[in-house]
PDB file of N, CA and C in Angstrom:
ATOM      1  N   MET A   1      96.654 170.178 -33.158  1.00 47.00           N
ATOM      2  CA  MET A   1      96.911 171.033 -32.539  1.00 47.00           C
ATOM      3  C   MET A   1      95.159 171.520 -31.750  1.00 47.00           C
ATOM      4  N   LYS A   2      94.287 171.304 -33.128  1.00 49.00           N
ATOM      5  CA  LYS A   2      93.297 171.781 -33.052  1.00 49.00           C
ATOM      6  C   LYS A   2      92.605 170.621 -32.099  1.00 49.00           C
ATOM      7  N   ARG A   3      92.212 169.213 -32.788  1.00 48.00           N
ATOM      8  CA  ARG A   3      92.221 168.097 -31.988  1.00 48.00           C
ATOM      9  C   ARG A   3      92.325 168.530 -30.433  1.00 48.00           C
ATOM     10  N   ALA A   4      94.102 169.159 -29.563  1.00 42.00           N
ATOM     11  CA  ALA A   4      94.750 168.946 -28.774  1.00 42.00           C
ATOM     12  C   ALA A   4      93.308 169.820 -27.615  1.00 42.00           C
ATOM     13  N   ILE A   5      93.461 171.307 -28.469  1.00 44.00           N
ATOM     14  CA  ILE A   5      92.293 172.296 -27.765  1.00 44.00           C
ATOM     15  C   ILE A   5      90.970 171.645 -27.474  1.00 44.00           C
ATOM     16  N   SER A   6      90.696 171.229 -29.015  1.00 42.00           N
ATOM     17  CA  SER A   6      89.045 170.376 -28.316  1.00 42.00           C
ATOM     18  C   SER A   6      89.222 169.726 -27.072  1.00 42.00           C
ATOM     19  N   LEU A   7      90.773 168.559 -27.197  1.00 38.00           N
ATOM     20  CA  LEU A   7      90.417 167.371 -25.572  1.00 38.00           C
ATOM     21  C   LEU A   7      90.283 168.290 -24.550  1.00 38.00           C
ATOM     22  N   VAL A   8      91.119 169.415 -24.526  1.00 40.00           N
ATOM     23  CA  VAL A   8      90.796 170.120 -22.682  1.00 40.00           C
ATOM     24  C   VAL A   8      89.714 170.908 -22.451  1.00 40.00           C
ATOM     25  N   ALA A   9      88.776 171.345 -23.930  1.00 42.00           N
ATOM     26  CA  ALA A   9      88.175 171.858 -23.935  1.00 42.00           C
ATOM     27  C   ALA A   9      87.012 171.633 -23.075  1.00 42.00           C
ATOM     28  N   THR A  10      86.852 169.889 -24.169  1.00 41.00           N
ATOM     29  CA  THR A  10      85.440 168.969 -23.520  1.00 41.00           C
ATOM     30  C   THR A  10      86.337 168.805 -22.187  1.00 41.00           C
ATOM     31  N   LEU A  11      87.479 167.999 -21.648  1.00 40.00           N
ATOM     32  CA  LEU A  11      87.976 167.820 -20.245  1.00 40.00           C
ATOM     33  C   LEU A  11      87.595 168.359 -19.177  1.00 40.00           C
ATOM     34  N   ALA A  12      87.821 170.215 -19.177  1.00 45.00           N
ATOM     35  CA  ALA A  12      87.389 171.360 -18.643  1.00 45.00           C
ATOM     36  C   ALA A  12      85.997 171.587 -18.839  1.00 45.00           C
ATOM     37  N   THR A  13      84.948 170.917 -19.697  1.00 42.00           N
ATOM     38  CA  THR A  13      83.516 171.153 -19.369  1.00 42.00           C
ATOM     39  C   THR A  13      83.030 169.804 -18.096  1.00 42.00           C
ATOM     40  N   LEU A  14      83.954 169.133 -18.602  1.00 42.00           N
ATOM     41  CA  LEU A  14      83.532 167.838 -17.587  1.00 42.00           C
ATOM     42  C   LEU A  14      83.443 167.506 -15.930  1.00 42.00           C
ATOM     43  N   THR A  15      84.942 167.780 -16.007  1.00 43.00           N
ATOM     44  CA  THR A  15      84.866 168.388 -14.562  1.00 43.00           C
ATOM     45  C   THR A  15      84.972 169.460 -14.230  1.00 43.00           C
ATOM     46  N   THR A  16      84.099 170.542 -14.884  1.00 42.00           N
ATOM     47  CA  THR A  16      83.052 171.623 -14.590  1.00 42.00           C
ATOM     48  C   THR A  16      82.295 171.407 -13.962  1.00 42.00           C
ATOM     49  N   ALA A  17      81.581 170.391 -14.541  1.00 43.00           N
ATOM     50  CA  ALA A  17      79.990 169.594 -14.695  1.00 43.00           C
ATOM     51  C   ALA A  17      80.201 169.022 -13.428  1.00 43.00           C
ATOM     52  N   THR A  18      81.321 168.413 -13.481  1.00 47.00           N
ATOM     53  CA  THR A  18      81.308 167.162 -12.383  1.00 47.00           C
ATOM     54  C   THR A  18      81.264 168.461 -10.177  1.00 47.00           C
ATOM     55  N   ALA A  19      81.696 169.351 -10.860  1.00 50.00           N
ATOM     56  CA  ALA A  19      82.040 169.798  -9.636  1.00 50.00           C
ATOM     57  C   ALA A  19      81.002 170.504  -9.357  1.00 50.00           C
ATOM     58  N   ALA A  20      80.381 171.313 -10.431  1.00 55.00           N
ATOM     59  CA  ALA A  20      78.824 171.890  -9.805  1.00 55.00           C
ATOM     60  C   ALA A  20      78.320 171.244  -9.731  1.00 55.00           C
ATOM     61  N   HIS A  21      77.920 169.391  -9.863  1.00 75.00           N
ATOM     62  CA  HIS A  21      76.982 168.535  -8.235  1.00 75.00           C
ATOM     63  C   HIS A  21      77.322 169.043  -6.885  1.00 75.00           C
ATOM     64  N   ALA A  22      78.733 168.422  -6.891  1.00 86.00           N
ATOM     65  CA  ALA A  22      79.316 168.863  -5.210  1.00 86.00           C
ATOM     66  C   ALA A  22      78.383 169.411  -4.257  1.00 86.00           C
ATOM     67  N   ALA A  23      77.942 168.868  -3.565  1.00 95.00           N
ATOM     68  CA  ALA A  23      77.736 170.218  -2.522  1.00 95.00           C
ATOM     69  C   ALA A  23      77.963 170.056  -1.113  1.00 95.00           C
ATOM     70  N   GLU A  24      77.725 171.062  -0.646  1.00 97.00           N
ATOM     71  CA  GLU A  24      78.465 171.081   0.780  1.00 97.00           C
ATOM     72  C   GLU A  24      77.394 171.129   1.743  1.00 97.00           C
ATOM     73  N   HIS A  25      77.308 169.902   2.781  1.00 97.00           N
ATOM     74  CA  HIS A  25      77.064 170.089   4.155  1.00 97.00           C
ATOM     75  C   HIS A  25      78.214 170.274   5.552  1.00 97.00           C
ATOM     76  N   THR A  26      76.943 170.235   6.628  1.00 98.00           N
ATOM     77  CA  THR A  26      77.959 170.692   7.585  1.00 98.00           C
ATOM     78  C   THR A  26      76.602 169.759   8.621  1.00 98.00           C
ATOM     79  N   ILE A  27      77.844 169.120   9.645  1.00 98.00           N
ATOM     80  CA  ILE A  27      77.168 168.186  10.759  1.00 98.00           C
ATOM     81  C   ILE A  27      77.940 169.197  12.240  1.00 98.00           C
ATOM     82  N   LEU A  28      76.911 169.346  13.078  1.00 98.00           N
ATOM     83  CA  LEU A  28      77.432 169.689  13.980  1.00 98.00           C
ATOM     84  C   LEU A  28      77.873 169.018  15.233  1.00 98.00           C
ATOM     85  N   ILE A  29      78.612 169.042  15.393  1.00 98.00           N
ATOM     86  CA  ILE A  29      79.229 167.890  16.846  1.00 98.00           C
ATOM     87  C   ILE A  29      78.563 168.757  18.081  1.00 98.00           C
ATOM     88  N   LEU A  30      77.897 167.901  18.351  1.00 97.00           N
ATOM     89  CA  LEU A  30      76.871 168.357  19.490  1.00 97.00           C
ATOM     90  C   LEU A  30      77.415 168.145  21.019  1.00 97.00           C
ATOM     91  N   PRO A  31      77.238 167.902  22.447  1.00 94.00           N
ATOM     92  CA  PRO A  31      77.812 166.728  23.099  1.00 94.00           C
ATOM     93  C   PRO A  31      77.453 165.522  23.497  1.00 94.00           C
ATOM     94  N   ASP A  32      76.037 165.495  23.074  1.00 94.00           N
ATOM     95  CA  ASP A  32      75.796 164.432  22.821  1.00 94.00           C
ATOM     96  C   ASP A  32      74.851 164.079  21.744  1.00 94.00           C
ATOM     97  N   ALA A  33      75.353 164.559  21.043  1.00 97.00           N
ATOM     98  CA  ALA A  33      74.752 164.081  19.489  1.00 97.00           C
ATOM     99  C   ALA A  33      75.189 164.711  18.442  1.00 97.00           C
ATOM    100  N   TYR A  34      74.735 163.978  16.770  1.00 98.00           N
ATOM    101  CA  TYR A  34      75.454 165.026  15.760  1.00 98.00           C
ATOM    102  C   TYR A  34      74.008 165.543  14.725  1.00 98.00           C
ATOM    103  N   PHE A  35      74.303 166.775  14.038  1.00 98.00           N
ATOM    104  CA  PHE A  35      73.027 167.260  13.938  1.00 98.00           C
ATOM    105  C   PHE A  35      73.360 168.050  12.608  1.00 98.00           C
ATOM    106  N   PRO A  36      72.972 167.454  11.621  1.00 97.00           N
ATOM    107  CA  PRO A  36      72.069 166.793  11.748  1.00 97.00           C
ATOM    108  C   PRO A  36      72.069 165.500  12.394  1.00 97.00           C
ATOM    109  N   GLN A  37      71.575 164.175  12.410  1.00 96.00           N
ATOM    110  CA  GLN A  37      71.070 162.864  12.988  1.00 96.00           C
ATOM    111  C   GLN A  37      72.213 161.983  11.181  1.00 96.00           C
ATOM    112  N   ILE A  38      71.353 162.723  10.374  1.00 97.00           N
ATOM    113  CA  ILE A  38      71.142 161.882   9.212  1.00 97.00           C
ATOM    114  C   ILE A  38      71.818 162.583   7.789  1.00 97.00           C
ATOM    115  N   THR A  39      72.711 162.795   7.659  1.00 97.00           N
ATOM    116  CA  THR A  39      73.128 163.890   5.643  1.00 97.00           C
ATOM    117  C   THR A  39      72.776 163.272   5.205  1.00 97.00           C
ATOM    118  N   TYR A  40      71.365 163.262   4.017  1.00 97.00           N
ATOM    119  CA  TYR A  40      71.739 163.297   2.710  1.00 97.00           C
ATOM    120  C   TYR A  40      72.876 163.366   1.593  1.00 97.00           C
ATOM    121  N   LEU A  41      73.577 162.186   1.393  1.00 96.00           N
ATOM    122  CA  LEU A  41      74.565 162.794   0.008  1.00 96.00           C
ATOM    123  C   LEU A  41      74.412 162.159  -1.516  1.00 96.00           C
ATOM    124  N   THR A  42      75.663 162.492  -1.962  1.00 96.00           N
ATOM    125  CA  THR A  42      75.705 161.707  -3.200  1.00 96.00           C
ATOM    126  C   THR A  42      77.802 161.670  -2.918  1.00 96.00           C
ATOM    127  N   ALA A  43      78.452 160.373  -3.287  1.00 96.00           N
ATOM    128  CA  ALA A  43      79.459 161.060  -3.672  1.00 96.00           C
ATOM    129  C   ALA A  43      80.218 161.887  -4.424  1.00 96.00           C
ATOM    130  N   GLY A  44      80.960 162.601  -3.804  1.00 96.00           N
ATOM    131  CA  GLY A  44      81.956 163.696  -4.557  1.00 96.00           C
ATOM    132  C   GLY A  44      81.523 164.927  -3.441  1.00 96.00           C
ATOM    133  N   ASP A  45      80.839 165.040  -2.707  1.00 97.00           N
ATOM    134  CA  ASP A  45      80.040 165.877  -1.865  1.00 97.00           C
ATOM    135  C   ASP A  45      81.393 166.051  -0.544  1.00 97.00           C
ATOM    136  N   THR A  46      81.019 166.843   0.115  1.00 97.00           N
ATOM    137  CA  THR A  46      81.696 167.662   0.891  1.00 97.00           C
ATOM    138  C   THR A  46      80.960 168.010   2.751  1.00 97.00           C
ATOM    139  N   VAL A  47      82.033 167.473   3.642  1.00 98.00           N
ATOM    140  CA  VAL A  47      81.159 167.581   4.366  1.00 98.00           C
ATOM    141  C   VAL A  47      82.167 168.063   5.628  1.00 98.00           C
ATOM    142  N   HIS A  48      81.365 169.180   6.233  1.00 98.00           N
ATOM    143  CA  HIS A  48      82.433 169.698   7.285  1.00 98.00           C
ATOM    144  C   HIS A  48      82.231 169.201   8.585  1.00 98.00           C
ATOM    145  N   PHE A  49      82.506 168.819   9.635  1.00 98.00           N
ATOM    146  CA  PHE A  49      82.395 168.421  10.345  1.00 98.00           C
ATOM    147  C   PHE A  49      82.468 169.735  11.420  1.00 98.00           C
ATOM    148  N   GLU A  50      81.495 170.805  12.112  1.00 98.00           N
ATOM    149  CA  GLU A  50      82.065 171.726  13.104  1.00 98.00           C
ATOM    150  C   GLU A  50      81.876 171.022  14.231  1.00 98.00           C
ATOM    151  N   ASN A  51      83.325 170.956  15.349  1.00 98.00           N
ATOM    152  CA  ASN A  51      82.629 170.597  16.734  1.00 98.00           C
ATOM    153  C   ASN A  51      82.398 171.942  17.930  1.00 98.00           C
ATOM    154  N   ALA A  52      80.952 171.871  18.454  1.00 97.00           N
ATOM    155  CA  ALA A  52      80.566 172.566  19.590  1.00 97.00           C
ATOM    156  C   ALA A  52      80.028 172.242  20.373  1.00 97.00           C
ATOM    157  N   SER A  53      81.011 170.766  20.883  1.00 96.00           N
ATOM    158  CA  SER A  53      80.648 169.932  21.785  1.00 96.00           C
ATOM    159  C   SER A  53      81.173 170.564  23.021  1.00 96.00           C
ATOM    160  N   GLY A  54      82.108 171.220  23.190  1.00 96.00           N
ATOM    161  CA  GLY A  54      83.009 172.210  24.391  1.00 96.00           C
ATOM    162  C   GLY A  54      83.545 171.351  24.799  1.00 96.00           C
ATOM    163  N   GLY A  55      84.917 170.140  23.807  1.00 96.00           N
ATOM    164  CA  GLY A  55      85.924 169.175  24.262  1.00 96.00           C
ATOM    165  C   GLY A  55      86.079 168.869  23.033  1.00 96.00           C
ATOM    166  N   SER A  56      87.606 168.112  22.670  1.00 97.00           N
ATOM    167  CA  SER A  56      87.839 167.615  22.113  1.00 97.00           C
ATOM    168  C   SER A  56      86.899 166.480  21.200  1.00 97.00           C
ATOM    169  N   HIS A  57      87.056 166.032  20.158  1.00 97.00           N
ATOM    170  CA  HIS A  57      85.891 164.417  19.389  1.00 97.00           C
ATOM    171  C   HIS A  57      86.426 164.175  18.592  1.00 97.00           C
ATOM    172  N   ASN A  58      87.063 162.589  18.690  1.00 97.00           N
ATOM    173  CA  ASN A  58      87.169 161.855  17.886  1.00 97.00           C
ATOM    174  C   ASN A  58      86.020 161.697  17.244  1.00 97.00           C
ATOM    175  N   ILE A  59      86.216 160.938  16.100  1.00 97.00           N
ATOM    176  CA  ILE A  59      84.914 160.639  14.568  1.00 97.00           C
ATOM    177  C   ILE A  59      85.429 159.469  14.568  1.00 97.00           C
ATOM    178  N   VAL A  60      85.140 157.972  14.821  1.00 97.00           N
ATOM    179  CA  VAL A  60      85.632 156.543  13.792  1.00 97.00           C
ATOM    180  C   VAL A  60      83.981 156.440  13.647  1.00 97.00           C
ATOM    181  N   ALA A  61      84.240 155.752  12.063  1.00 97.00           N
ATOM    182  CA  ALA A  61      83.347 154.499  11.206  1.00 97.00           C
ATOM    183  C   ALA A  61      82.643 153.673  11.843  1.00 97.00           C
ATOM    184  N   LYS A  62      81.875 153.183  11.334  1.00 96.00           N
ATOM    185  CA  LYS A  62      81.301 151.916  12.280  1.00 96.00           C
ATOM    186  C   LYS A  62      82.214 150.808  12.089  1.00 96.00           C
ATOM    187  N   ASN A  63      83.117 150.836  10.361  1.00 95.00           N
ATOM    188  CA  ASN A  63      84.019 149.465  10.329  1.00 95.00           C
ATOM    189  C   ASN A  63      84.804 149.943  10.795  1.00 95.00           C
ATOM    190  N   ASP A  64      85.697 151.002  11.383  1.00 95.00           N
ATOM    191  CA  ASP A  64      86.521 151.248  11.104  1.00 95.00           C
ATOM    192  C   ASP A  64      87.995 151.588  10.322  1.00 95.00           C
ATOM    193  N   SER A  65      87.115 152.344   9.171  1.00 96.00           N
ATOM    194  CA  SER A  65      88.195 152.411   7.808  1.00 96.00           C
ATOM    195  C   SER A  65      87.933 153.786   7.711  1.00 96.00           C
ATOM    196  N   TRP A  66      87.643 154.576   8.481  1.00 95.00           N
ATOM    197  CA  TRP A  66      88.204 156.040   8.252  1.00 95.00           C
ATOM    198  C   TRP A  66      87.875 156.761  10.099  1.00 95.00           C
ATOM    199  N   GLU A  67      88.693 157.375   9.918  1.00 97.00           N
ATOM    200  CA  GLU A  67      89.036 157.969  11.646  1.00 97.00           C
ATOM    201  C   GLU A  67      89.333 159.582  11.644  1.00 97.00           C
ATOM    202  N   LEU A  68      88.218 160.570  12.221  1.00 97.00           N
ATOM    203  CA  LEU A  68      88.395 161.759  12.064  1.00 97.00           C
ATOM    204  C   LEU A  68      88.731 162.532  13.855  1.00 97.00           C
ATOM    205  N   GLY A  69      90.136 162.891  13.796  1.00 96.00           N
ATOM    206  CA  GLY A  69      90.322 163.259  15.222  1.00 96.00           C
ATOM    207  C   GLY A  69      91.539 163.200  15.803  1.00 96.00           C
ATOM    208  N   PRO A  70      91.720 164.020  16.799  1.00 97.00           N
ATOM    209  CA  PRO A  70      91.225 164.825  17.327  1.00 97.00           C
ATOM    210  C   PRO A  70      91.152 165.946  16.730  1.00 97.00           C
ATOM    211  N   ILE A  71      89.150 166.231  16.550  1.00 98.00           N
ATOM    212  CA  ILE A  71      88.674 168.229  15.841  1.00 98.00           C
ATOM    213  C   ILE A  71      88.957 168.367  17.813  1.00 98.00           C
ATOM    214  N   PRO A  72      89.389 170.202  17.784  1.00 98.00           N
ATOM    215  CA  PRO A  72      89.571 170.550  18.568  1.00 98.00           C
ATOM    216  C   PRO A  72      87.840 171.484  18.765  1.00 98.00           C
ATOM    217  N   ASN A  73      87.299 171.937  19.868  1.00 97.00           N
ATOM    218  CA  ASN A  73      86.348 172.564  19.970  1.00 97.00           C
ATOM    219  C   ASN A  73      86.796 173.480  19.503  1.00 97.00           C
ATOM    220  N   ASP A  74      85.370 174.098  18.885  1.00 97.00           N
ATOM    221  CA  ASP A  74      85.463 174.991  17.944  1.00 97.00           C
ATOM    222  C   ASP A  74      86.319 174.599  16.838  1.00 97.00           C
ATOM    223  N   GLY A  75      86.986 174.087  16.578  1.00 98.00           N
ATOM    224  CA  GLY A  75      87.535 173.193  15.822  1.00 98.00           C
ATOM    225  C   GLY A  75      86.048 172.373  14.292  1.00 98.00           C
ATOM    226  N   GLN A  76      87.439 172.588  13.033  1.00 97.00           N
ATOM    227  CA  GLN A  76      86.415 171.977  11.848  1.00 97.00           C
ATOM    228  C   GLN A  76      87.213 170.999  11.032  1.00 97.00           C
ATOM    229  N   VAL A  77      86.446 170.142  10.659  1.00 98.00           N
ATOM    230  CA  VAL A  77      87.635 168.836   9.880  1.00 98.00           C
ATOM    231  C   VAL A  77      86.818 168.629   8.366  1.00 98.00           C
ATOM    232  N   THR A  78      87.520 169.240   7.691  1.00 97.00           N
ATOM    233  CA  THR A  78      86.460 168.648   5.789  1.00 97.00           C
ATOM    234  C   THR A  78      86.545 167.899   5.760  1.00 97.00           C
ATOM    235  N   ILE A  79      86.098 166.771   4.590  1.00 97.00           N
ATOM    236  CA  ILE A  79      85.970 165.800   3.812  1.00 97.00           C
ATOM    237  C   ILE A  79      84.955 165.385   2.509  1.00 97.00           C
ATOM    238  N   THR A  80      85.569 165.384   1.780  1.00 96.00           N
ATOM    239  CA  THR A  80      85.163 164.496   0.309  1.00 96.00           C
ATOM    240  C   THR A  80      84.680 163.769   0.472  1.00 96.00           C
ATOM    241  N   VAL A  81      83.297 163.241   0.336  1.00 96.00           N
ATOM    242  CA  VAL A  81      82.465 161.633   0.095  1.00 96.00           C
ATOM    243  C   VAL A  81      83.387 161.124  -0.838  1.00 96.00           C
ATOM    244  N   PRO A  82      84.181 159.460  -0.426  1.00 96.00           N
ATOM    245  CA  PRO A  82      83.727 158.658  -2.533  1.00 96.00           C
ATOM    246  C   PRO A  82      82.908 157.560  -2.216  1.00 96.00           C
ATOM    247  N   ALA A  83      82.407 157.282  -3.277  1.00 95.00           N
ATOM    248  CA  ALA A  83      81.283 155.903  -2.950  1.00 95.00           C
ATOM    249  C   ALA A  83      81.644 155.039  -2.245  1.00 95.00           C
ATOM    250  N   GLY A  84      80.186 154.428  -2.066  1.00 94.00           N
ATOM    251  CA  GLY A  84      80.757 153.738  -0.989  1.00 94.00           C
ATOM    252  C   GLY A  84      81.750 153.515   0.358  1.00 94.00           C
ATOM    253  N   MET A  85      81.750 154.493   0.674  1.00 96.00           N
ATOM    254  CA  MET A  85      82.527 155.430   2.154  1.00 96.00           C
ATOM    255  C   MET A  85      81.647 154.616   3.298  1.00 96.00           C
ATOM    256  N   GLN A  86      81.569 154.285   4.251  1.00 96.00           N
ATOM    257  CA  GLN A  86      81.127 153.741   5.485  1.00 96.00           C
ATOM    258  C   GLN A  86      80.391 154.755   5.867  1.00 96.00           C
ATOM    259  N   THR A  87      79.225 154.944   5.696  1.00 96.00           N
ATOM    260  CA  THR A  87      78.436 156.629   6.199  1.00 96.00           C
ATOM    261  C   THR A  87      77.664 156.471   7.767  1.00 96.00           C
ATOM    262  N   THR A  88      77.878 154.911   8.155  1.00 97.00           N
ATOM    263  CA  THR A  88      77.587 155.274   9.786  1.00 97.00           C
ATOM    264  C   THR A  88      79.285 155.489  10.642  1.00 97.00           C
ATOM    265  N   PHE A  89      78.682 157.077  11.466  1.00 98.00           N
ATOM    266  CA  PHE A  89      79.906 157.191  12.431  1.00 98.00           C
ATOM    267  C   PHE A  89      79.386 156.960  14.282  1.00 98.00           C
ATOM    268  N   TYR A  90      80.629 157.141  14.980  1.00 97.00           N
ATOM    269  CA  TYR A  90      80.176 157.115  15.904  1.00 97.00           C
ATOM    270  C   TYR A  90      81.224 158.325  16.490  1.00 97.00           C
ATOM    271  N   ALA A  91      81.211 158.260  18.020  1.00 96.00           N
ATOM    272  CA  ALA A  91      81.506 159.485  18.978  1.00 96.00           C
ATOM    273  C   ALA A  91      82.666 158.271  19.506  1.00 96.00           C
ATOM    274  N   LYS A  92      84.106 158.423  18.734  1.00 95.00           N
ATOM    275  CA  LYS A  92      84.554 157.371  19.312  1.00 95.00           C
ATOM    276  C   LYS A  92      85.093 156.773  20.630  1.00 95.00           C
ATOM    277  N   ASP A  93      85.175 158.841  21.873  1.00 92.00           N
ATOM    278  CA  ASP A  93      85.241 158.678  22.558  1.00 92.00           C
ATOM    279  C   ASP A  93      84.272 158.459  23.899  1.00 92.00           C
ATOM    280  N   LEU A  94      82.951 158.593  23.141  1.00 93.00           N
ATOM    281  CA  LEU A  94      81.487 158.732  24.105  1.00 93.00           C
ATOM    282  C   LEU A  94      81.342 156.745  24.482  1.00 93.00           C
ATOM    283  N   GLN A  95      81.851 156.170  24.740  1.00 93.00           N
ATOM    284  CA  GLN A  95      80.884 154.517  24.778  1.00 93.00           C
ATOM    285  C   GLN A  95      80.484 154.470  26.723  1.00 93.00           C
ATOM    286  N   ASP A  96      79.876 153.592  26.825  1.00 94.00           N
ATOM    287  CA  ASP A  96      79.306 152.305  28.096  1.00 94.00           C
ATOM    288  C   ASP A  96      80.199 151.867  28.351  1.00 94.00           C
ATOM    289  N   GLU A  97      79.811 151.172  29.370  1.00 95.00           N
ATOM    290  CA  GLU A  97      80.958 150.250  29.442  1.00 95.00           C
ATOM    291  C   GLU A  97      81.287 148.350  29.115  1.00 95.00           C
ATOM    292  N   ASN A  98      79.995 148.044  28.629  1.00 95.00           N
ATOM    293  CA  ASN A  98      80.563 147.351  27.198  1.00 95.00           C
ATOM    294  C   ASN A  98      81.008 147.268  26.557  1.00 95.00           C
ATOM    295  N   GLY A  99      81.286 148.840  26.315  1.00 92.00           N
ATOM    296  CA  GLY A  99      81.874 148.982  25.055  1.00 92.00           C
ATOM    297  C   GLY A  99      80.879 149.791  24.062  1.00 92.00           C
ATOM    298  N   ASN A 100      79.757 150.019  23.521  1.00 94.00           N
ATOM    299  CA  ASN A 100      78.902 150.303  23.043  1.00 94.00           C
ATOM    300  C   ASN A 100      78.759 152.156  22.726  1.00 94.00           C
ATOM    301  N   PHE A 101      79.048 152.094  21.211  1.00 94.00           N
ATOM    302  CA  PHE A 101      78.927 153.786  21.580  1.00 94.00           C
ATOM    303  C   PHE A 101      77.382 154.510  21.609  1.00 94.00           C
ATOM    304  N   LEU A 102      77.753 155.291  22.363  1.00 94.00           N
ATOM    305  CA  LEU A 102      76.329 156.332  22.897  1.00 94.00           C
ATOM    306  C   LEU A 102      76.057 157.738  21.683  1.00 94.00           C
ATOM    307  N   VAL A 103      77.181 157.904  20.536  1.00 96.00           N
ATOM    308  CA  VAL A 103      76.612 158.717  20.246  1.00 96.00           C
ATOM    309  C   VAL A 103      76.799 158.631  18.798  1.00 96.00           C
ATOM    310  N   GLU A 104      75.562 158.595  18.143  1.00 97.00           N
ATOM    311  CA  GLU A 104      75.988 157.887  16.901  1.00 97.00           C
ATOM    312  C   GLU A 104      75.375 158.972  15.065  1.00 97.00           C
ATOM    313  N   GLY A 105      76.388 159.137  14.055  1.00 97.00           N
ATOM    314  CA  GLY A 105      75.452 160.167  13.252  1.00 97.00           C
ATOM    315  C   GLY A 105      75.476 159.237  12.146  1.00 97.00           C
ATOM    316  N   ARG A 106      75.141 159.382  10.902  1.00 97.00           N
ATOM    317  CA  ARG A 106      74.491 158.688   9.530  1.00 97.00           C
ATOM    318  C   ARG A 106      74.911 159.865   8.433  1.00 97.00           C
ATOM    319  N   MET A 107      75.967 159.267   6.879  1.00 97.00           N
ATOM    320  CA  MET A 107      75.102 159.815   6.601  1.00 97.00           C
ATOM    321  C   MET A 107      74.730 159.137   5.158  1.00 97.00           C
ATOM    322  N   SER A 108      73.607 159.400   4.265  1.00 97.00           N
ATOM    323  CA  SER A 108      73.280 158.609   3.378  1.00 97.00           C
ATOM    324  C   SER A 108      72.902 158.417   1.661  1.00 97.00           C
ATOM    325  N   PHE A 109      73.447 157.519   1.353  1.00 96.00           N
ATOM    326  CA  PHE A 109      73.335 157.821  -0.476  1.00 96.00           C
ATOM    327  C   PHE A 109      71.997 157.595  -0.701  1.00 96.00           C
ATOM    328  N   SER A 110      71.484 158.118   0.352  1.00 95.00           N
ATOM    329  CA  SER A 110      69.540 157.371  -0.343  1.00 95.00           C
ATOM    330  C   SER A 110      69.449 158.854  -0.441  1.00 95.00           C
ATOM    331  N   PRO A 111      68.000 159.083  -1.987  1.00 92.00           N
ATOM    332  CA  PRO A 111      67.416 160.040  -1.490  1.00 92.00           C
ATOM    333  C   PRO A 111      66.840 160.702  -0.268  1.00 92.00           C
ATOM    334  N   ALA A 112      66.748 161.970  -0.387  1.00 90.00           N
ATOM    335  CA  ALA A 112      66.644 162.668   1.510  1.00 90.00           C
ATOM    336  C   ALA A 112      64.996 162.368   1.092  1.00 90.00           C
ATOM    337  N   PRO A 113      63.981 162.099   1.789  1.00 90.00           N
ATOM    338  CA  PRO A 113      63.242 161.987   2.647  1.00 90.00           C
ATOM    339  C   PRO A 113      62.534 163.271   2.105  1.00 90.00           C
ATOM    340  N   LEU A 114      61.281 162.791   1.211  1.00 81.00           N
ATOM    341  CA  LEU A 114      59.919 164.107   1.640  1.00 81.00           C
ATOM    342  C   LEU A 114      59.378 164.460   2.301  1.00 81.00           C
ATOM    343  N   ASP A 115      58.358 165.927   3.150  1.00 58.00           N
ATOM    344  CA  ASP A 115      58.053 166.142   4.401  1.00 58.00           C
ATOM    345  C   ASP A 115      56.652 165.843   3.340  1.00 58.00           C
TER     346      ASP A 115
END
C-alpha cells in the first residue's frame, strides 16, 4: 500500500510539473494577417486562435496535416501543440489565381529571439 501511495504521489508530481511548464498563446486572425506572425512555443503549449477578421475563417497547415475551421467571426478555437506539428499555416480561403496562399502564419519550436 505504501508503494502504491508513493507511486501515485510521484505521478502527480510529474503531471503537475509538466502542466506548470505549458504556456498559453493567442493568435489573432485579422482580415489579411495573423498576429503575431510568428508564435514561439514548446510542445504541450496551448494556442488560442481568435477570429477578428470580420467573417468566417479556415486555417490549413502547410502540409495539410491539420486544419481548423470554419471559425466564425468573434469565435475561437483552441489547440494543444504536439511535438513535430507542422508549424506553418495559411488562410485556406485566401489564395491568388495560381493557388498561392496570401496569408501565412507560423509557430516555431525555436527559442524566441531577444530584442
